[in-house]
């Protein structure tokens, strides 16, 4: 497949195409399309977050971490980016570093450590 396919169309066309490849679990192809979008509009969080997810699912964890940190520079309270960064760090064997991000993601989502029946806090 030529590179022109990945660059073809408007940014909205490429966003849609990247989403289709992502949904089809063609993460490497989605990433190739998203890399161009992120380069074109680096201030936008959504393409960068989807790029990080594509990297994560294709086991390019270093690249996923880089993109997630860039997302969090732009939007420090983006809960899904916090969660993904924590999971990415865990997969890299960096559990201690991951725990802070995972706690923040839980707090942002309203998960305050309730037990399974969700009626009382868990005991430490």
mmCIF file of C-alpha atoms in Angstrom:
data_model
loop_
_atom_site.group_PDB
_atom_site.id
_atom_site.type_symbol
_atom_site.label_atom_id
_atom_site.label_comp_id
_atom_site.label_asym_id
_atom_site.label_seq_id
_atom_site.Cartn_x
_atom_site.Cartn_y
_atom_site.Cartn_z
ATOM 1 C CA UNK A 1 0.000 0.000 0.000
ATOM 2 C CA UNK A 2 1.502 3.342 -0.983
ATOM 3 C CA UNK A 3 2.039 6.144 1.486
ATOM 4 C CA UNK A 4 -0.241 8.393 -0.532
ATOM 5 C CA UNK A 5 -3.198 6.310 0.666
ATOM 6 C CA UNK A 6 -2.449 7.327 4.237
ATOM 7 C CA UNK A 7 -2.174 11.000 3.287
ATOM 8 C CA UNK A 8 -5.190 11.086 0.964
ATOM 9 C CA UNK A 9 -8.222 13.242 1.761
ATOM 10 C CA UNK A 10 -9.075 15.833 4.331
ATOM 11 C CA UNK A 11 -8.156 15.538 7.982
ATOM 12 C CA UNK A 12 -11.727 14.375 8.657
ATOM 13 C CA UNK A 13 -11.417 11.684 5.962
ATOM 14 C CA UNK A 14 -8.158 10.443 7.457
ATOM 15 C CA UNK A 15 -9.646 10.505 10.970
ATOM 16 C CA UNK A 16 -12.547 8.342 9.783
ATOM 17 C CA UNK A 17 -10.189 5.992 7.930
ATOM 18 C CA UNK A 18 -7.937 5.646 10.982
ATOM 19 C CA UNK A 19 -10.980 4.846 13.125
ATOM 20 C CA UNK A 20 -12.084 2.136 10.705
ATOM 21 C CA UNK A 21 -8.645 0.519 10.753
ATOM 22 C CA UNK A 22 -8.534 0.773 14.550
ATOM 23 C CA UNK A 23 -11.964 -0.863 14.894
ATOM 24 C CA UNK A 24 -10.795 -3.628 12.533
ATOM 25 C CA UNK A 25 -7.825 -4.157 14.889
ATOM 26 C CA UNK A 26 -5.406 -3.044 12.184
ATOM 27 C CA UNK A 27 -3.493 -0.994 14.734
ATOM 28 C CA UNK A 28 -0.290 -0.522 12.726
ATOM 29 C CA UNK A 29 -2.237 0.872 9.763
ATOM 30 C CA UNK A 30 -4.322 3.112 12.010
ATOM 31 C CA UNK A 31 -1.107 4.402 13.588
ATOM 32 C CA UNK A 32 0.391 5.266 10.183
ATOM 33 C CA UNK A 33 -2.638 7.390 9.370
ATOM 34 C CA UNK A 34 -2.811 8.954 12.824
ATOM 35 C CA UNK A 35 0.888 9.863 12.853
ATOM 36 C CA UNK A 36 0.227 12.245 9.951
ATOM 37 C CA UNK A 37 -2.820 13.717 11.652
ATOM 38 C CA UNK A 38 -0.954 14.299 14.905
ATOM 39 C CA UNK A 39 1.853 15.968 13.017
ATOM 40 C CA UNK A 40 -0.657 18.174 11.228
ATOM 41 C CA UNK A 41 -2.686 19.153 14.330
ATOM 42 C CA UNK A 42 -0.424 18.533 17.346
ATOM 43 C CA UNK A 43 -2.632 20.583 19.675
ATOM 44 C CA UNK A 44 -5.626 18.246 19.301
ATOM 45 C CA UNK A 45 -5.941 15.555 21.959
ATOM 46 C CA UNK A 46 -8.259 13.032 20.251
ATOM 47 C CA UNK A 47 -5.979 11.956 17.375
ATOM 48 C CA UNK A 48 -3.027 11.704 19.747
ATOM 49 C CA UNK A 49 -5.032 9.619 22.221
ATOM 50 C CA UNK A 50 -6.178 7.226 19.484
ATOM 51 C CA UNK A 51 -2.575 7.034 18.237
ATOM 52 C CA UNK A 52 -1.454 6.107 21.750
ATOM 53 C CA UNK A 53 -4.129 3.390 21.863
ATOM 54 C CA UNK A 54 -2.981 2.033 18.486
ATOM 55 C CA UNK A 55 0.604 1.936 19.744
ATOM 56 C CA UNK A 56 -0.493 0.238 22.974
ATOM 57 C CA UNK A 57 -2.448 -2.462 21.149
ATOM 58 C CA UNK A 58 0.435 -3.095 18.757
ATOM 59 C CA UNK A 59 2.844 -3.421 21.724
ATOM 60 C CA UNK A 60 4.828 -0.292 20.865
ATOM 61 C CA UNK A 61 4.741 0.743 24.489
ATOM 62 C CA UNK A 62 7.496 3.349 24.395
ATOM 63 C CA UNK A 63 5.681 5.230 21.661
ATOM 64 C CA UNK A 64 2.367 4.858 23.506
ATOM 65 C CA UNK A 65 3.944 6.317 26.636
ATOM 66 C CA UNK A 66 5.340 9.283 24.690
ATOM 67 C CA UNK A 67 1.953 10.088 23.149
ATOM 68 C CA UNK A 68 0.105 9.668 26.446
ATOM 69 C CA UNK A 69 2.489 12.032 28.204
ATOM 70 C CA UNK A 70 1.931 14.546 25.382
ATOM 71 C CA UNK A 71 -1.840 14.214 25.869
ATOM 72 C CA UNK A 72 -1.455 14.804 29.604
ATOM 73 C CA UNK A 73 0.697 17.891 28.986
ATOM 74 C CA UNK A 74 -2.251 19.349 27.074
ATOM 75 C CA UNK A 75 -5.002 17.985 29.340
ATOM 76 C CA UNK A 76 -3.682 16.887 32.765
ATOM 77 C CA UNK A 77 -7.095 15.650 33.938
ATOM 78 C CA UNK A 78 -7.865 13.440 30.910
ATOM 79 C CA UNK A 79 -8.916 10.283 32.815
ATOM 80 C CA UNK A 80 -8.535 7.771 29.988
ATOM 81 C CA UNK A 81 -5.002 8.997 29.215
ATOM 82 C CA UNK A 82 -4.128 8.572 32.909
ATOM 83 C CA UNK A 83 -5.539 5.038 32.913
ATOM 84 C CA UNK A 84 -3.749 4.113 29.690
ATOM 85 C CA UNK A 85 -0.463 5.563 30.899
ATOM 86 C CA UNK A 86 -0.764 3.506 34.075
ATOM 87 C CA UNK A 87 -1.494 0.332 32.093
ATOM 88 C CA UNK A 88 1.334 1.094 29.654
ATOM 89 C CA UNK A 89 3.793 1.536 32.502
ATOM 90 C CA UNK A 90 2.565 -1.696 34.106
ATOM 91 C CA UNK A 91 3.142 -3.599 30.861
ATOM 92 C CA UNK A 92 6.685 -2.230 30.874
ATOM 93 C CA UNK A 93 7.220 -3.586 34.392
ATOM 94 C CA UNK A 94 7.125 -0.124 36.007
ATOM 95 C CA UNK A 95 4.363 -0.804 38.530
ATOM 96 C CA UNK A 96 5.522 1.721 41.117
ATOM 97 C CA UNK A 97 5.409 4.522 38.552
ATOM 98 C CA UNK A 98 2.075 3.252 37.199
ATOM 99 C CA UNK A 99 0.269 3.250 40.545
ATOM 100 C CA UNK A 100 0.025 7.038 40.833
ATOM 101 C CA UNK A 101 -1.494 7.366 37.375
ATOM 102 C CA UNK A 102 -3.943 4.540 38.058
ATOM 103 C CA UNK A 103 -5.040 6.131 41.356
ATOM 104 C CA UNK A 104 -5.604 9.466 39.627
ATOM 105 C CA UNK A 105 -7.599 7.783 36.842
ATOM 106 C CA UNK A 106 -9.770 6.056 39.444
ATOM 107 C CA UNK A 107 -10.350 9.324 41.291
ATOM 108 C CA UNK A 108 -11.223 11.163 38.063
ATOM 109 C CA UNK A 109 -13.773 8.470 37.219
ATOM 110 C CA UNK A 110 -15.352 8.570 40.687
ATOM 111 C CA UNK A 111 -14.032 5.171 41.795
ATOM 112 C CA UNK A 112 -13.233 5.742 45.432
ATOM 113 C CA UNK A 113 -12.373 2.160 46.324
ATOM 114 C CA UNK A 114 -15.838 0.785 47.009
ATOM 115 C CA UNK A 115 -16.102 -2.964 47.385
ATOM 116 C CA UNK A 116 -18.015 -5.260 45.028
ATOM 117 C CA UNK A 117 -21.507 -4.492 46.335
ATOM 118 C CA UNK A 118 -20.620 -0.771 45.933
ATOM 119 C CA UNK A 119 -22.182 0.123 49.274
ATOM 120 C CA UNK A 120 -19.204 0.605 51.544
ATOM 121 C CA UNK A 121 -15.518 1.432 51.182
ATOM 122 C CA UNK A 122 -13.032 -1.404 50.936
ATOM 123 C CA UNK A 123 -10.868 -2.068 53.921
ATOM 124 C CA UNK A 124 -7.138 -1.510 53.430
#
